[in-house]
Amino acid sequence: MKDTVEKFKKVLTDHKAEIINTENWGLKKLAYPMTGKSTGFYNLIEFTAEPSVIAILELEFRRDEKVMRFLTTVLDKDAVEYNVKRRSGAFKKKEEPKKEVVK
């Protein structure tokens, strides 16, 4: 799986795309079985690139038998701002102070 992700990151960098963030979400249960499989590895690659690079990347996704599904989206300015905050940890739950129990 790691080799496959590296392959697609190389496709992006070879075409002058800037990789902003990558996340390995790990093994997840699929909503429904596909090609006899009920689980799959999920990865997120956030990048900036020229629009022509998207067609090249999606063609590579389709050619690779290891990729069952993919989704490419364009983020608006609010989504980009949200992702920056999310990566910095702004949305993580803060631990509550421990309360002492007096007997």
XYZ file of C-alpha atoms in Angstrom:
103
model
C 0.000 0.000 0.000
C 2.806 2.412 0.895
C 4.492 1.762 -2.454
C 1.254 2.562 -4.276
C 0.834 5.855 -2.410
C 4.458 6.766 -3.146
C 3.862 5.995 -6.830
C 1.009 8.511 -6.996
C 2.952 11.111 -5.030
C 5.742 10.720 -7.591
C 3.263 11.214 -10.445
C 2.218 14.486 -8.813
C 5.733 15.748 -8.147
C 6.887 14.776 -11.647
C 4.176 17.066 -13.036
C 5.144 20.027 -10.808
C 2.372 19.560 -8.231
C 3.000 20.707 -4.673
C 2.017 18.115 -2.078
C 0.662 19.951 0.959
C -0.379 17.062 3.188
C -0.673 13.289 3.149
C -2.597 11.211 5.638
C -2.873 7.471 6.007
C -6.353 6.797 7.364
C -5.654 3.077 7.601
C -7.794 0.012 7.036
C -11.527 0.768 7.023
C -14.642 -1.279 6.463
C -16.290 -0.492 3.140
C -19.945 0.518 3.018
C -20.578 -2.461 0.741
C -18.336 -5.228 -0.649
C -16.503 -4.431 -3.880
C -14.828 -7.099 -5.976
C -15.162 -9.523 -3.067
C -13.444 -7.247 -0.553
C -15.090 -5.756 2.521
C -12.182 -3.571 3.713
C -9.748 -1.171 2.100
C -6.915 1.206 2.915
C -7.779 4.888 2.765
C -5.273 7.658 2.029
C -5.616 11.394 1.637
C -3.244 13.462 -0.483
C -3.810 17.208 -0.446
C -1.983 19.013 -3.240
C -2.003 22.005 -5.557
C -1.499 21.520 -9.275
C -2.460 22.717 -12.703
C -5.840 21.346 -13.883
C -4.154 19.232 -16.573
C -2.385 17.196 -13.874
C -5.723 15.908 -12.562
C -6.448 14.044 -15.799
C -3.001 12.419 -15.694
C -3.404 11.423 -12.034
C -6.877 9.961 -12.554
C -5.648 7.990 -15.560
C -2.940 6.476 -13.351
C -5.567 5.668 -10.700
C -7.659 3.827 -13.303
C -4.659 1.865 -14.599
C -3.597 0.598 -11.176
C -5.401 -2.589 -10.139
C -4.686 -1.889 -6.461
C -6.950 1.188 -6.510
C -10.588 0.198 -6.059
C -12.026 3.722 -5.842
C -10.750 7.274 -5.837
C -12.203 10.728 -5.408
C -10.620 13.953 -6.609
C -12.169 17.201 -5.401
C -11.423 20.907 -5.626
C -11.355 22.710 -2.295
C -12.756 26.207 -1.985
C -11.020 28.818 0.164
C -13.090 27.919 3.241
C -12.188 24.237 2.958
C -8.497 25.084 2.572
C -8.674 27.275 5.682
C -10.467 24.486 7.575
C -7.779 21.956 6.584
C -5.013 24.261 7.804
C -6.756 24.562 11.186
C -7.410 20.807 11.323
C -3.760 19.981 10.647
C -2.637 22.394 13.363
C -4.836 20.582 15.904
C -7.389 23.343 16.465
C -10.286 20.870 16.594
C -8.815 18.258 18.946
C -10.699 17.793 22.172
C -8.954 19.283 25.151
C -8.494 17.023 28.125
C -10.577 17.963 31.105
C -8.681 18.387 34.372
C -8.903 15.347 36.606
C -11.149 15.791 39.588
C -10.044 14.519 42.935
C -12.465 12.390 44.843
C -12.451 13.186 48.560
C -13.729 10.469 50.870
